[in-house]
Short mmCIF file of C-alpha atoms in Angstrom, two decimals:
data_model
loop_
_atom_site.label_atom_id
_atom_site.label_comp_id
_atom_site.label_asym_id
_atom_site.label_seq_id
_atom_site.Cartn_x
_atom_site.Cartn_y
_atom_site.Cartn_z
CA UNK A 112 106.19 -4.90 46.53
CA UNK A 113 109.20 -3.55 48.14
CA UNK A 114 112.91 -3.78 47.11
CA UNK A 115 113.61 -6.87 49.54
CA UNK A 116 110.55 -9.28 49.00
CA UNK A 117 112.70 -11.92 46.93
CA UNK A 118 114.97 -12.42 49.66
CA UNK A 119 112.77 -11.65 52.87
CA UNK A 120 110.01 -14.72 51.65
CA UNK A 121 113.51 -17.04 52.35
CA UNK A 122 112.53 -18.43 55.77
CA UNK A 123 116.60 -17.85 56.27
CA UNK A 124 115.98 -14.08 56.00
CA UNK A 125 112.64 -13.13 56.84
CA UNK A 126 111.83 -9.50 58.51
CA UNK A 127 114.45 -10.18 61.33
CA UNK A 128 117.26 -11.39 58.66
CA UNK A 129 116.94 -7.99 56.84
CA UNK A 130 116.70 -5.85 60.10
CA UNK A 131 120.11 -7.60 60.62
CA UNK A 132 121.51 -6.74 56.93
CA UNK A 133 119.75 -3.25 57.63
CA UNK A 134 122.09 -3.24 61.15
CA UNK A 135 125.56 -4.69 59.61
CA UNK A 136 128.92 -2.24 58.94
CA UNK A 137 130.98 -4.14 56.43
CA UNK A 138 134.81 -3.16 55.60
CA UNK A 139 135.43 -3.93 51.83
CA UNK A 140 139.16 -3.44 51.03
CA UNK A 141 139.58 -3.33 47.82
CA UNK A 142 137.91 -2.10 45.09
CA UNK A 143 138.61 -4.20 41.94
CA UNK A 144 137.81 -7.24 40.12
CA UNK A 145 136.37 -9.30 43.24
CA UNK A 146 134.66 -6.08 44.51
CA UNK A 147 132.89 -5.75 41.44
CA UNK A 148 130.43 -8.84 42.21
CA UNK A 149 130.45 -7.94 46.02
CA UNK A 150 129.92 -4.12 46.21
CA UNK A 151 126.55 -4.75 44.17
CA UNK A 152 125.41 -8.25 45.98
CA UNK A 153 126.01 -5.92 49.18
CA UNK A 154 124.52 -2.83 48.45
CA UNK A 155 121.41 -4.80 46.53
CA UNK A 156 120.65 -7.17 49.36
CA UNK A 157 120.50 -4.13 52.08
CA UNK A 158 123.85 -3.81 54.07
CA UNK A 159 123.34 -1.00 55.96
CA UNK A 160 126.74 0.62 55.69
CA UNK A 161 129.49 -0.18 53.22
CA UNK A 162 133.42 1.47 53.52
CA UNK A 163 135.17 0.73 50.55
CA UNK A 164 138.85 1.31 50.61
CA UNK A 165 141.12 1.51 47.98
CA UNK A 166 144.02 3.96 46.78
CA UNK A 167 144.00 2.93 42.75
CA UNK A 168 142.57 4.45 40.03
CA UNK A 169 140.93 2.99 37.13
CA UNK A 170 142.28 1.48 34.53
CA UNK A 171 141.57 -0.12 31.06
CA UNK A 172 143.50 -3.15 32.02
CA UNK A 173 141.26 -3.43 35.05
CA UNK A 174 138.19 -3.22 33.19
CA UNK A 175 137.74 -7.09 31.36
CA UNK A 176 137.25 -8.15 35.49
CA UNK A 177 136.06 -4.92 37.07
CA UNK A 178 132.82 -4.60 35.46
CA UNK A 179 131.93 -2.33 38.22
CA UNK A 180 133.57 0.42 36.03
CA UNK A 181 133.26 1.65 32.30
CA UNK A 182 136.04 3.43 30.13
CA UNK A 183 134.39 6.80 31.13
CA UNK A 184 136.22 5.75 34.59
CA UNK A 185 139.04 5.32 34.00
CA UNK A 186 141.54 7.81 36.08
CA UNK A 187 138.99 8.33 38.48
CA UNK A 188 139.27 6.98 42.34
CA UNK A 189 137.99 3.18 42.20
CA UNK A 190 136.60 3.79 45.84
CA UNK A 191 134.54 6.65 44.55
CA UNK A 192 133.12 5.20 41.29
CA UNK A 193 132.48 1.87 43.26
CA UNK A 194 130.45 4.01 46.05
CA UNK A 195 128.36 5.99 43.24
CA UNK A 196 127.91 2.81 41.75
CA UNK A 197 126.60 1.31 45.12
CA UNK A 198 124.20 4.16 45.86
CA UNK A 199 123.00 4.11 42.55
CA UNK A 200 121.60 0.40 43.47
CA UNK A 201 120.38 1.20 46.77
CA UNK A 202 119.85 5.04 47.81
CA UNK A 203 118.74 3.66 51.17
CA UNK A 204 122.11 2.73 52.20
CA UNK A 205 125.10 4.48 52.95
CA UNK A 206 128.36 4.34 51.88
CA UNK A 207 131.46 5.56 52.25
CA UNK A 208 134.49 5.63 49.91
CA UNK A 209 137.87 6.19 51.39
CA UNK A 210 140.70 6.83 48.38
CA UNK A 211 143.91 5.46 50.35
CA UNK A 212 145.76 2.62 51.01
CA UNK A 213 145.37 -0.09 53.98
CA UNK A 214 148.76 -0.40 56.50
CA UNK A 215 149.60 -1.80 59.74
CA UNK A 216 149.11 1.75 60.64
CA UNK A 217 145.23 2.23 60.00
CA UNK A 218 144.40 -1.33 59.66
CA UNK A 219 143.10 -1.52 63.02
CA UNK A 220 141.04 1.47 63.28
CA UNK A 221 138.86 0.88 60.20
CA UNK A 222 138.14 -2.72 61.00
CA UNK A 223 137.15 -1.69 64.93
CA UNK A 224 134.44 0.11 63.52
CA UNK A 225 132.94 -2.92 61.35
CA UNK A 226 131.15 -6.18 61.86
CA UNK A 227 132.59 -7.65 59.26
CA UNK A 228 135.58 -7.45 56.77
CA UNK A 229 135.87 -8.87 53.51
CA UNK A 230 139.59 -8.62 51.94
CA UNK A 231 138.97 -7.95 48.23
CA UNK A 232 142.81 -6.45 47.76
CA UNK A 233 143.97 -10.04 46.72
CA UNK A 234 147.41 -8.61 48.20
CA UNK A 235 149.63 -10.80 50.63
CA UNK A 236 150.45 -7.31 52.21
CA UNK A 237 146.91 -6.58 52.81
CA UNK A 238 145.33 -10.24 52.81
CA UNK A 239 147.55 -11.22 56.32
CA UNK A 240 147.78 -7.28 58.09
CA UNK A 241 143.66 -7.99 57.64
CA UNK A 242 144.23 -11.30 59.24
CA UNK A 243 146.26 -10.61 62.05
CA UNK A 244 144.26 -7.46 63.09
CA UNK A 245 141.16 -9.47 62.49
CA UNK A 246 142.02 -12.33 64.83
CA UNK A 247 143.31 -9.74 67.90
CA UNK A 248 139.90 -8.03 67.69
CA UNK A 249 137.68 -10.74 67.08
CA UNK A 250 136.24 -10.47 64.34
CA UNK A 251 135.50 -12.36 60.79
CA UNK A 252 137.73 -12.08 57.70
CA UNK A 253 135.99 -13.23 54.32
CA UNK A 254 139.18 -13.43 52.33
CA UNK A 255 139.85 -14.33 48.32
CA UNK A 256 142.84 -14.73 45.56
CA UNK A 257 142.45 -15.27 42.30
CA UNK A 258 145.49 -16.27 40.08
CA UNK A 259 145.62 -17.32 36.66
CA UNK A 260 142.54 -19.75 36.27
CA UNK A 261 142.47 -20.42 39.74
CA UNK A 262 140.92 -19.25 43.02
CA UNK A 263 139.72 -19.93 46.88
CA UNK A 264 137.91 -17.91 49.02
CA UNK A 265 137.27 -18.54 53.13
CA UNK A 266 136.44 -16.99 56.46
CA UNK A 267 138.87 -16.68 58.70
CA UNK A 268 139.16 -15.52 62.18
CA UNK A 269 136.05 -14.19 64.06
CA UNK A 270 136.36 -17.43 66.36
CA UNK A 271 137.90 -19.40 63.25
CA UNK A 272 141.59 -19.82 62.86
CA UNK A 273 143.29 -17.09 61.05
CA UNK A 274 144.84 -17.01 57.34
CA UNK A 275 147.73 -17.74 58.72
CA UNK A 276 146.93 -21.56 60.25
CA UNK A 277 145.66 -21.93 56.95
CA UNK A 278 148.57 -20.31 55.05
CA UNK A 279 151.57 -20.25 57.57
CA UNK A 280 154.49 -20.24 55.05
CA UNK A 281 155.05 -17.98 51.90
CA UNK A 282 153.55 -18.70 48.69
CA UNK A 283 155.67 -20.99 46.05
CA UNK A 284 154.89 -18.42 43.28
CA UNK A 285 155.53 -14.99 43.00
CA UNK A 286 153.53 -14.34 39.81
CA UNK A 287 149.90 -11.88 40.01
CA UNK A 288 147.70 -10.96 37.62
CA UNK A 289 149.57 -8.62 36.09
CA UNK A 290 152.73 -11.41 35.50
CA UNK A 291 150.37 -14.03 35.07
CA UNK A 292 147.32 -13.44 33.91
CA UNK A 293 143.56 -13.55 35.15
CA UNK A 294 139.95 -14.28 33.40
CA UNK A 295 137.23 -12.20 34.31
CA UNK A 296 134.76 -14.92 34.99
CA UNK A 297 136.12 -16.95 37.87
CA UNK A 298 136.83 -13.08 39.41
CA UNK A 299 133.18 -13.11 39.21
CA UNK A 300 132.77 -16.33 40.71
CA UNK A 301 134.92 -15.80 43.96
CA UNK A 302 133.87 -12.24 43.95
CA UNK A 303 130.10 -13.71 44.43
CA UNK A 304 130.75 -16.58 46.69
CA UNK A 305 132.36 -13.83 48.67
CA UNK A 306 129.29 -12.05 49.09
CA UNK A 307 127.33 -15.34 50.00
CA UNK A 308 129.54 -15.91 52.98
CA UNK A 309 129.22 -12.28 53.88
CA UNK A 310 125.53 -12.21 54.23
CA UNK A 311 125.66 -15.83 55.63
CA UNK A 312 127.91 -14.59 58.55
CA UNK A 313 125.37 -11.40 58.97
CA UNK A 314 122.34 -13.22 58.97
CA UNK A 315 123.93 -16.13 60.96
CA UNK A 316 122.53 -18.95 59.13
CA UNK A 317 124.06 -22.85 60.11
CA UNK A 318 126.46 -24.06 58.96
CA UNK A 319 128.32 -20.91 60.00
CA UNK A 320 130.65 -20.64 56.77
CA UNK A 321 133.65 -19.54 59.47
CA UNK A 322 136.39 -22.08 59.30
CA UNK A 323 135.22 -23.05 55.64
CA UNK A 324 137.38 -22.20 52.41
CA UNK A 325 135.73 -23.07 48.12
CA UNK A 326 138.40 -23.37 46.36
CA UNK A 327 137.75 -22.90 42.37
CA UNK A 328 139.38 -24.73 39.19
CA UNK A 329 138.13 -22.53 36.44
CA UNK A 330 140.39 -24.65 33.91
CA UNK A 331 138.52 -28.22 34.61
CA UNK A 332 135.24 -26.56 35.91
CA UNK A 333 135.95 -28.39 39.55
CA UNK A 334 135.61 -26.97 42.95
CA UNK A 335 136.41 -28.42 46.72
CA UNK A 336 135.32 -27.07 49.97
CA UNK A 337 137.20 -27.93 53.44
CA UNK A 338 136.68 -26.80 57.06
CA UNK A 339 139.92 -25.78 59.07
CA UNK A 340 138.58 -25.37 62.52
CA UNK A 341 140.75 -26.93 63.95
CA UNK A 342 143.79 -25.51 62.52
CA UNK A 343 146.59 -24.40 64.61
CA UNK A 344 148.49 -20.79 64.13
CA UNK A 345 151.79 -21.18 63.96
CA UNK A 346 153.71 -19.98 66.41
CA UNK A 347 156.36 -17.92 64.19
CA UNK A 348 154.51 -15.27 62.04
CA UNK A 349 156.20 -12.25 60.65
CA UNK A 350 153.96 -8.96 60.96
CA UNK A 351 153.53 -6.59 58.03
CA UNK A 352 154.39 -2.84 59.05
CA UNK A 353 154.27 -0.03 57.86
CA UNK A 354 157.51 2.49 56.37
CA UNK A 355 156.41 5.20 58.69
CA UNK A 356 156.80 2.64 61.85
CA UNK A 357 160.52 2.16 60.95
CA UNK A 358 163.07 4.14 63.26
CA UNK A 359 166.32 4.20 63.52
CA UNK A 360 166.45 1.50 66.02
CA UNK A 361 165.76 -0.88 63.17
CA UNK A 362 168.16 -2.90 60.59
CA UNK A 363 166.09 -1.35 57.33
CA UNK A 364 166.85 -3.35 54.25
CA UNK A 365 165.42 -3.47 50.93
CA UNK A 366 165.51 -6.09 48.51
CA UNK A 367 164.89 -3.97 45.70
CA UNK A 368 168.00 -3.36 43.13
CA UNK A 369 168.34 0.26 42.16
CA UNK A 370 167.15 -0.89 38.78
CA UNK A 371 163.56 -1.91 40.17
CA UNK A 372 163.80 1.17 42.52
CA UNK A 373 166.10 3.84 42.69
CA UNK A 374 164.37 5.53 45.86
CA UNK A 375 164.33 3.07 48.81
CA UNK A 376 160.94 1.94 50.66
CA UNK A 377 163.07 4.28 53.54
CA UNK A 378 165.87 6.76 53.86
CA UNK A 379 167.55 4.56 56.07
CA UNK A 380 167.56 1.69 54.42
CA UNK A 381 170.29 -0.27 53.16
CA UNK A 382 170.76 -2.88 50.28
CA UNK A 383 171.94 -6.02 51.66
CA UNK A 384 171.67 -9.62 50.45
CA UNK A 385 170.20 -12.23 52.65
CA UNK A 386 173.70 -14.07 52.92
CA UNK A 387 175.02 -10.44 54.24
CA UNK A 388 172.40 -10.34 56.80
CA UNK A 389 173.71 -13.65 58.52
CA UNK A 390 176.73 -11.88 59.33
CA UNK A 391 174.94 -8.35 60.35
CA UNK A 392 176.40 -7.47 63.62
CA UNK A 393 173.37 -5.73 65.24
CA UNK A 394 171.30 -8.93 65.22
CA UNK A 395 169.57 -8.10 68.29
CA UNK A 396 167.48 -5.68 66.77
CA UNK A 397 164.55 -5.33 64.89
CA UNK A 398 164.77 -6.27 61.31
CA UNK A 399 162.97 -5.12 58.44
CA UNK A 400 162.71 -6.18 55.39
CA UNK A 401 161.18 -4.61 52.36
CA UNK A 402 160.11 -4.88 49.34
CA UNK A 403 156.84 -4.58 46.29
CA UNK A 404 154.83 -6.87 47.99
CA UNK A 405 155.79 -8.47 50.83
CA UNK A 406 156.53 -11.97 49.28
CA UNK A 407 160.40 -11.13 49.25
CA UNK A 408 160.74 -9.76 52.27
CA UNK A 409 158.82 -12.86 53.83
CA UNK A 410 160.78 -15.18 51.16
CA UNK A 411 163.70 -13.86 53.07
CA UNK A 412 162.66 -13.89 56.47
CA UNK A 413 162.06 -17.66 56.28
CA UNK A 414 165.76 -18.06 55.62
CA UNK A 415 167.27 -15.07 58.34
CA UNK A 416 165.29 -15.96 61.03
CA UNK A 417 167.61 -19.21 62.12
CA UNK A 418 170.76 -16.62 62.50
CA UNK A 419 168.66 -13.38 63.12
CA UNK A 420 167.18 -13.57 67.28
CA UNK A 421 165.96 -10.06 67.09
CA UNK A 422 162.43 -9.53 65.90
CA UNK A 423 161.91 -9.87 62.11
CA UNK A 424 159.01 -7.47 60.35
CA UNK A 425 158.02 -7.65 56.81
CA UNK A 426 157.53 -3.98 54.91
CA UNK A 427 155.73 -3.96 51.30
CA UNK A 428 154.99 -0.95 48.89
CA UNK A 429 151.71 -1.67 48.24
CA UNK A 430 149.03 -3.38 50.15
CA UNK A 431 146.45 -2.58 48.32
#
């Protein structure tokens, strides 16, 4: 009996259905709690080629939702262990583990050279760079959050609207796991529907789950599903970059107080308030605005952008 027979003998799959899973490059950024179901459902069902990207190490405060990892792990790369972990399952595969960070920078490069992209960061940084790349080049975004006892997961672009029709303002909260907490389980649960919609969108089975989002209520044990094919994108969208595409051409300006971070995101940036900005002379440039995440600086942009007609980019720390 070989490894695939349980899921070949699904008339969905069959010998052409695993040639296909055999055939696919999938993009996993992220290497954490929603990787931890997906790296395994991957690398178990036959993907032929897995990139996992990630800059963290592990931690012990990852590890009651990254079960992909033990406490021998911990301050090792998570991109490594996750790969070892993955060939482990499957030596027939292969897969490669990349220890840095995704940016505007080399966003577009590594998802050129996939089929598919699922956004495991569960960063806004990372989540909408992913998106916006994803919808130039054409191809589909599995993307999933998880906050407190809540969660959604969808597929975006690849012929579907993008994460941002769905999501075209900034978020209401500001809290993440680490401010507000997260259970392992529903992790788990997105993490796995994740990797449903994944081999769904290899193995092309109908309905296509592009232009379909779950969203999970771990607290009442309730979930909805919705289709957003017809969802517009907006037509003003502010583009994460990276520091290292700043210039002195730009308005730099961080958000940060010196108390959060003494070092600027960039040596020529400046701390100015949003109420400053309105009466920033050099309007007609290109304005930047930085800060941990992103959800500041796009906080912020959403109030400039009436008095600011220059271009207005979003900078955050960390994006993944």
């Amino acid at each position: 009996m070989s490894r695939y027979d349980r899921q070949m003998i699904l008339p969905e799959v069959g010998a052409e259905g695993q040639a296909r899973l055999s055939k696919a490059r999938v993009l996993v950024v992220g290497a954490g709690g929603l990787a931890a179901p997906v790296l395994p459902l991957l690398a178990g069902a036959g993907v032929g080629h897995l990139t996992i990207l990630d800059a963290d190490e592990v931690a012990l405060s990852n590890l009651h939702r990254q079960t992909l990892f033990t406490e021998a792990d911990c301050g090792r790369p998570k991109a490594e262990v996750a790969a070892d972990r993955c060939r482990a399952l499957n030596s027939d595969i292969d897969v490669v583990a990349l220890k840095q960070a995704l940016t505007s920078e080399n966003a577009a490069g590594f998802v050129s050279q996939t089929d598919l992209i699922l956004d495991c960061a569960d960063s806004y940084a990372a989540s909408y760079t992913l998106s916006d790349i994803c919808l130039t080049l054409g191809k589909p975004l599995v993307s999933a959050s998880v906050l407190g006892l809540s969660g959604y997961v969808g597929v975006f672009c690849g012929g579907a609207p993008s994460l941002r029709a769905v999501f075209p303002e900034a978020p209401t909260s500001g809290a993440s796991c680490a401010t507000a907490g997260v259970l392992g389980p529903l992790v788990g649960m997105i993490g796995a529907m994740q990797a449903q919609m994944a081999l769904a969108l290899i193995l092309g089975l109908n309905p296509s789950p592009l232009g379909q989002m779950v969203q999970v209520d771990a607290q009442t044990f309730r979930s909805s599903s919705f289709r957003f094919d017809a969802a517009p994108e907006p037509e003003q969208s502010f583009a994460f970059v990276a520091a290292s595409q700043l210039s002195s051409d730009d308005v730099i300006v961080e958000l940060r107080s010196e108390d959060e971070t003494p070092q600027p995101i960039h040596p020529l940036a400046r701390r100015l308030s949003v109420e400053h900005l309105k009466s920033e002379p050099n309007k007609a440039k290109r304005l930047a605005l930085c800060c941990a995440t992103g959800l500041r600086a796009w906080r912020a942009a959403e109030q400039i952008k009436p008095d600011w007609p220059g271009e207005i980019v979003l900078v955050a720390a960390s994006t993944s």
